[in-house]
PDB file of C-alpha atoms in Angstrom:
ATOM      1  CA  UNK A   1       1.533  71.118 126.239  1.00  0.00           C
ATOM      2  CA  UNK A   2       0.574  73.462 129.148  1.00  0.00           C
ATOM      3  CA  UNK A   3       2.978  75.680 131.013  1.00  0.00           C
ATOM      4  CA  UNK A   4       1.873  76.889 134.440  1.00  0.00           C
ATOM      5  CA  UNK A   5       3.353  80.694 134.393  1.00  0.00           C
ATOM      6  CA  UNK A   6       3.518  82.448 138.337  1.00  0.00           C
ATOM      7  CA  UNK A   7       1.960  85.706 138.436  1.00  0.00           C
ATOM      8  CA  UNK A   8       1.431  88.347 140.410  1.00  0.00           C
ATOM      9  CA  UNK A   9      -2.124  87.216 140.727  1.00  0.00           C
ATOM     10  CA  UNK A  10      -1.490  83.360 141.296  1.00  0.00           C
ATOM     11  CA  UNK A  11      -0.563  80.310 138.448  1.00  0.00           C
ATOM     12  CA  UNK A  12      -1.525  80.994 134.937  1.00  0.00           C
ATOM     13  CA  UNK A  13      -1.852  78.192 132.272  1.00  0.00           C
ATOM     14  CA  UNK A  14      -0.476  79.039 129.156  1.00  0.00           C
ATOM     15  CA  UNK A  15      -0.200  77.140 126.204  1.00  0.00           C
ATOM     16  CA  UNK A  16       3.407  76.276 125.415  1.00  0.00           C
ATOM     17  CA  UNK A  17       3.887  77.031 121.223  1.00  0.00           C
ATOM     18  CA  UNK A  18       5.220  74.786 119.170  1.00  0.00           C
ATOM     19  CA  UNK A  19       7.137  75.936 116.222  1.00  0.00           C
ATOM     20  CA  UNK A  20       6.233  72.857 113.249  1.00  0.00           C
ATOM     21  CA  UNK A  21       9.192  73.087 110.606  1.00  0.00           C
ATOM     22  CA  UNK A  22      11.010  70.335 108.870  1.00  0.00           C
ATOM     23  CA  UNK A  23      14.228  72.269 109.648  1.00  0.00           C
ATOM     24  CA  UNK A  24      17.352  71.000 111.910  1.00  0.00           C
ATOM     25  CA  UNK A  25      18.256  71.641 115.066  1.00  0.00           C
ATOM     26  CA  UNK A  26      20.837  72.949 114.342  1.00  0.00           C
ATOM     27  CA  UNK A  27      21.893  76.619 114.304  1.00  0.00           C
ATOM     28  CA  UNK A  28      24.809  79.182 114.027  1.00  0.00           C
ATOM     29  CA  UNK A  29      24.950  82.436 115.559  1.00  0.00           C
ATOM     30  CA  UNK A  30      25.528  85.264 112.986  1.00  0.00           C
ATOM     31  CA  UNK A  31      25.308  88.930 112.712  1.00  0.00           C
ATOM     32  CA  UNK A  32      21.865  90.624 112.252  1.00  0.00           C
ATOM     33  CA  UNK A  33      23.252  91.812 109.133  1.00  0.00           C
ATOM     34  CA  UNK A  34      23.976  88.441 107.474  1.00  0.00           C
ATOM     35  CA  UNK A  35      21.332  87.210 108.609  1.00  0.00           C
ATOM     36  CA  UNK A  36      19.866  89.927 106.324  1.00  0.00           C
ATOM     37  CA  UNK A  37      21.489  88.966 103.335  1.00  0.00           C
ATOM     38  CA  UNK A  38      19.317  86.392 101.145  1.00  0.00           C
ATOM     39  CA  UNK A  39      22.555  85.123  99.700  1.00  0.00           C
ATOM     40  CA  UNK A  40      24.452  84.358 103.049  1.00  0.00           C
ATOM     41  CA  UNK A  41      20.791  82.947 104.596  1.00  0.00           C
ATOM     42  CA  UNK A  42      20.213  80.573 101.216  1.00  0.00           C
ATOM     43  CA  UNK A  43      23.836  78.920 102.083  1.00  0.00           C
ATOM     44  CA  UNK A  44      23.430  78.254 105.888  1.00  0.00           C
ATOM     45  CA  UNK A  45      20.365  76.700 104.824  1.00  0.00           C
ATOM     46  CA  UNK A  46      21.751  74.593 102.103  1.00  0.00           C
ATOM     47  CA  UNK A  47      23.863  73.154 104.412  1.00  0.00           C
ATOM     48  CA  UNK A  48      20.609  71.732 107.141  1.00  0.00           C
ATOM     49  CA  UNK A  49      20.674  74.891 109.030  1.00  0.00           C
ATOM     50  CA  UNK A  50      17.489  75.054 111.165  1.00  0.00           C
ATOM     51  CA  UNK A  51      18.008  77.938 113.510  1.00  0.00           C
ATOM     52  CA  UNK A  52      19.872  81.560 112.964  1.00  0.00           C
ATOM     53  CA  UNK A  53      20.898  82.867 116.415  1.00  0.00           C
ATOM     54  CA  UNK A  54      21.236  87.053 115.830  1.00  0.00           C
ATOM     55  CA  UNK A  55      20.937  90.069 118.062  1.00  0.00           C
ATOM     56  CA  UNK A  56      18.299  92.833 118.396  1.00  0.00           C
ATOM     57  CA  UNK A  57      20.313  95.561 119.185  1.00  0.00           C
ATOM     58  CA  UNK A  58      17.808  97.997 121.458  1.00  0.00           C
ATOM     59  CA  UNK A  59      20.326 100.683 121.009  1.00  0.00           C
ATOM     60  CA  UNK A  60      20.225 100.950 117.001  1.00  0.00           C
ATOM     61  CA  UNK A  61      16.487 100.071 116.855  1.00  0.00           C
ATOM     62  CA  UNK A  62      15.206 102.850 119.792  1.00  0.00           C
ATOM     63  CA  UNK A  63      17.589 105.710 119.087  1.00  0.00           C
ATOM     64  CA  UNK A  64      14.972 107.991 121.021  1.00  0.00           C
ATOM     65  CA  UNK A  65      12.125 106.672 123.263  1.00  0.00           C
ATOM     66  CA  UNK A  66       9.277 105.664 121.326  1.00  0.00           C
ATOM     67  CA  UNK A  67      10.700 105.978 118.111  1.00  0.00           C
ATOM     68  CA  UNK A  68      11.697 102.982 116.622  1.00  0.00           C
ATOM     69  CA  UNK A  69      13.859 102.140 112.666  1.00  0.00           C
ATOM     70  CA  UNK A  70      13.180  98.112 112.212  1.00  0.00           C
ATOM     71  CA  UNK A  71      14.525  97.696 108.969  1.00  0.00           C
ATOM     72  CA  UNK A  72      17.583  95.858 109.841  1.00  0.00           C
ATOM     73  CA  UNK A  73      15.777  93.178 112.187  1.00  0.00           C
ATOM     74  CA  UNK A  74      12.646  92.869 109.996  1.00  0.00           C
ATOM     75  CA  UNK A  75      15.093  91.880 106.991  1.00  0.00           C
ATOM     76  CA  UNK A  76      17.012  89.534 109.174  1.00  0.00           C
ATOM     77  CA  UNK A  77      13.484  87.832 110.098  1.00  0.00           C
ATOM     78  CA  UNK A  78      11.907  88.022 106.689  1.00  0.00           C
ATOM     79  CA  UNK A  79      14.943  86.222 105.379  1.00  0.00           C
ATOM     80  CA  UNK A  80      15.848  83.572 107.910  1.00  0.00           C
ATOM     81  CA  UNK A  81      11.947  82.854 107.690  1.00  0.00           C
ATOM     82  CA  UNK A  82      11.667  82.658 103.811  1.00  0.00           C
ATOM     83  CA  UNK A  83      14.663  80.275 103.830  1.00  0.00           C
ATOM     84  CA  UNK A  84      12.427  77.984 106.311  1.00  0.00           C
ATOM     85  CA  UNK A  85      14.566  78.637 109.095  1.00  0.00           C
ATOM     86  CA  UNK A  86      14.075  79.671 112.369  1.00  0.00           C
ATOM     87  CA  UNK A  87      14.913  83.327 114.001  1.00  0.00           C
ATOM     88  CA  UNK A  88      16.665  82.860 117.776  1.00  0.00           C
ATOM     89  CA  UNK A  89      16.474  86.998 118.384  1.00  0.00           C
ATOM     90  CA  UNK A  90      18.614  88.223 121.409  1.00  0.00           C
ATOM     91  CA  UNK A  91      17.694  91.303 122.635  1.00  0.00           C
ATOM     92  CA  UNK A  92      20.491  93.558 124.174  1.00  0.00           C
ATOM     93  CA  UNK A  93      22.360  96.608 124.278  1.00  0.00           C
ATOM     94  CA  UNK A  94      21.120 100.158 126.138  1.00  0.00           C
ATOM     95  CA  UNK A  95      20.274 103.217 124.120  1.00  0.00           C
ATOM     96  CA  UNK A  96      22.459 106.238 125.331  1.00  0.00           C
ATOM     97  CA  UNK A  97      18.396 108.093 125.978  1.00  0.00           C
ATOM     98  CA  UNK A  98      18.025 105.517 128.901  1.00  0.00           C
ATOM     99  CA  UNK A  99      21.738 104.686 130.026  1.00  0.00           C
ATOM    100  CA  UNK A 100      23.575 108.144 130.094  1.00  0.00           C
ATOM    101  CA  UNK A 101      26.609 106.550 128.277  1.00  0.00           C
ATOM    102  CA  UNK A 102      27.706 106.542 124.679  1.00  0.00           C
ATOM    103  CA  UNK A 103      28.838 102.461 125.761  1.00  0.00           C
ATOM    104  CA  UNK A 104      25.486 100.711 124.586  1.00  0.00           C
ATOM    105  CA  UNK A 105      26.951  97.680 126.342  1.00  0.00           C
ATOM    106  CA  UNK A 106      25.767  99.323 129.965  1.00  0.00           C
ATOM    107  CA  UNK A 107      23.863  96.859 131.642  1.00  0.00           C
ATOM    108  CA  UNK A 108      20.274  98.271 132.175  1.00  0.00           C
ATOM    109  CA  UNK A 109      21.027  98.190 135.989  1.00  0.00           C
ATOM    110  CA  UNK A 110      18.653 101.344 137.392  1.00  0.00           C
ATOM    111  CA  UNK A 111      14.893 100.930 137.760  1.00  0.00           C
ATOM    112  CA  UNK A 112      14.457 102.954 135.111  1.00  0.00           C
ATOM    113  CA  UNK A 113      16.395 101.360 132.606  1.00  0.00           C
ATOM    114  CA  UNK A 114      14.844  97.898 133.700  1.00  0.00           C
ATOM    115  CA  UNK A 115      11.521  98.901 132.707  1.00  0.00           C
ATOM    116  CA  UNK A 116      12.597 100.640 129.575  1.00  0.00           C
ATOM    117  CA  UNK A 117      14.189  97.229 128.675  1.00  0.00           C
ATOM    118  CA  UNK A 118      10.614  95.606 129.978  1.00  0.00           C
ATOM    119  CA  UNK A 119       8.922  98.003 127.513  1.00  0.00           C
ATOM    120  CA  UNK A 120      11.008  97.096 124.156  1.00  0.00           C
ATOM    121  CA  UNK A 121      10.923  93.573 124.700  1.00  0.00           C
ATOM    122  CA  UNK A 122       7.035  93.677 125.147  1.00  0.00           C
ATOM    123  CA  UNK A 123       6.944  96.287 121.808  1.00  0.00           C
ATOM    124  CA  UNK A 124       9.408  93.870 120.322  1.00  0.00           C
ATOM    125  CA  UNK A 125       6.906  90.627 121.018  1.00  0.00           C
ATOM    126  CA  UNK A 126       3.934  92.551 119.907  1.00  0.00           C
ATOM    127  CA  UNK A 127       5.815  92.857 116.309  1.00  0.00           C
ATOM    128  CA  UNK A 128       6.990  89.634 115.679  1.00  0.00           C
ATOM    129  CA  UNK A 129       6.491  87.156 118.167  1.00  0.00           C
ATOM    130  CA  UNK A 130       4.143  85.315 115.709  1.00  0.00           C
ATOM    131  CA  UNK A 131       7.339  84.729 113.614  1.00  0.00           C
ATOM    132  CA  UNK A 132      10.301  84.053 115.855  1.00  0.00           C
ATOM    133  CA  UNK A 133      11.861  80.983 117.331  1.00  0.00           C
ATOM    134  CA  UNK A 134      12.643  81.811 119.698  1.00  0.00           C
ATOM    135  CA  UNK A 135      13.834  85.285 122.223  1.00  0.00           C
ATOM    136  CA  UNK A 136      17.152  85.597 124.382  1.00  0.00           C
ATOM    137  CA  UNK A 137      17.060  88.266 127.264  1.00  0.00           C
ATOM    138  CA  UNK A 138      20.524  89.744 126.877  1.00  0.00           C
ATOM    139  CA  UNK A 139      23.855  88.118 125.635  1.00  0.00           C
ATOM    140  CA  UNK A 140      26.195  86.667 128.216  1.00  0.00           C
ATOM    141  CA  UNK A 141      25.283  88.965 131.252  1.00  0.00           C
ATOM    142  CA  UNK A 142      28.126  86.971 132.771  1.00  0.00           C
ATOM    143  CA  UNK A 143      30.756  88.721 130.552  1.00  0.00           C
ATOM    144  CA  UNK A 144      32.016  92.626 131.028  1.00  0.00           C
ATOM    145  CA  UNK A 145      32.778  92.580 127.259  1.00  0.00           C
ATOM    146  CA  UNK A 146      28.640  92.325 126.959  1.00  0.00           C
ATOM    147  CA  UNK A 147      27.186  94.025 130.137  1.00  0.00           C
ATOM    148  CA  UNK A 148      29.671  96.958 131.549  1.00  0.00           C
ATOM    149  CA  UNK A 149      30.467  97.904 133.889  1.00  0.00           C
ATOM    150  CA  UNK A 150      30.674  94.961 135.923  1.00  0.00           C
ATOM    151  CA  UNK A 151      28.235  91.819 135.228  1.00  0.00           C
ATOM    152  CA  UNK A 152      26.049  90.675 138.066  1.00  0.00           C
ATOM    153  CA  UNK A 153      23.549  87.871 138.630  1.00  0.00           C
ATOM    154  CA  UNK A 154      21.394  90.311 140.637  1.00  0.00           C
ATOM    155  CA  UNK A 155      21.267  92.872 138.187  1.00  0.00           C
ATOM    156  CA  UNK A 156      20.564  90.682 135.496  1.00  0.00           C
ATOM    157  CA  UNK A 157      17.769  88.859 137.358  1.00  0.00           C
ATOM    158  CA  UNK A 158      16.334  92.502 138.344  1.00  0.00           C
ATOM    159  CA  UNK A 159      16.600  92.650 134.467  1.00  0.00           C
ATOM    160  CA  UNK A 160      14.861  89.629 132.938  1.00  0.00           C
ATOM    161  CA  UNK A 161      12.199  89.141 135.895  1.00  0.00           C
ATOM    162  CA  UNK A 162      10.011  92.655 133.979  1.00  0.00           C
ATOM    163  CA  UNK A 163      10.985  91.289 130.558  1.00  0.00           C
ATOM    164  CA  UNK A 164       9.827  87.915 130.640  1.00  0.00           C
ATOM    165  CA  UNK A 165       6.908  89.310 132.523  1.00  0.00           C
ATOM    166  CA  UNK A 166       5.628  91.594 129.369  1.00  0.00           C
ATOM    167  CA  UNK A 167       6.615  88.755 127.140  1.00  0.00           C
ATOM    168  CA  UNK A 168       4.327  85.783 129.101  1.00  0.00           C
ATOM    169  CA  UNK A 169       1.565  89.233 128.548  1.00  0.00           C
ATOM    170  CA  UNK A 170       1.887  88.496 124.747  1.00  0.00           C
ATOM    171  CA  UNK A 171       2.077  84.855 124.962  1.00  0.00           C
ATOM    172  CA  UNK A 172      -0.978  84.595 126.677  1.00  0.00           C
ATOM    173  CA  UNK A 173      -2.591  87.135 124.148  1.00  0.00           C
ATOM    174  CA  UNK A 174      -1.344  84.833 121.233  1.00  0.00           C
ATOM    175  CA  UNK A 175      -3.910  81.808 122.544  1.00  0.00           C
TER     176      UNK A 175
END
């Protein structure tokens, strides 16, 4: 399958990927954390589990810019992966360095902050997308509990427009 991707430069082919596993189609949505934890992982996937849905929190994982503590997500990856599942990885959350605020639930909503976001996501592909599922630009936008201080469709378009950008940059690289 061929995707036709629009670029700044005109349409670019790209070959869609097709993740091959025996596994369900079904998932849950669980915390990075359990999806860390070989015992938890073992019994979703005893029960036909195919997918774990689990966030990449920006905020825990870039504490400073540049400098970057994967632990937590590459455990949650290894796992889900060993247990022949597949990792759904939602990126969100705003490190204080780029928002200002102590409230890592600020939407990235300055220029700024949107290319910040751009940057992990790409630095984020360039890790693992060889090994994910799947990748979610933000949680529920839509929702103040998730994206403060008020959620808007422009902001978050302002937001994933860069993001997917860098990502379709490693997709291409991957053919």
């Amino acid at each position: 399958t061929t995707l036709k991707i629009k670029t700044s430069t005109g349409i670019a082919p790209v070959k869609a990927y097709t993740y091959r596993s025996s596994a369900s189609k079904v998932g849950i949505c669980c915390t990075v954390a359990q999806a860390g934890d070989p015992a938890f992982v073992a019994a979703v996937a005893a029960k036909g589990t195919g997918w774990l849905r689990f966030d990449a929190f920006w905020a825990y994982i870039e504490t400073s810019q540049g400098s970057y503590s994967w632990g937590t997500l590459d455990a949650a990856i290894n796992t889900t992966i060993a247990a022949g599942m597949k990792p759904l990885v939602i990126i969100q959350t705003t490190p204080q360095w780029v928002s200002g605020s102590a409230t890592v639930t600020m939407g990235p909503v300055t220029a700024a902050a949107r290319t910040a976001y751009a940057n992990f996501c790409r630095t984020l592909a360039l890790r693992y997308m060889e090994k994910l599922g799947g990748l979610e630009i933000w949680n529920e936008a839509n929702l103040e509990a998730f994206w403060k201080p008020t959620p808007s469709v422009a902001d978050y378009i302002a937001l994933a427009r860069p993001a997917v950008a860098r990502l379709v940059v490693r997709l291409v690289a991957l053919q």
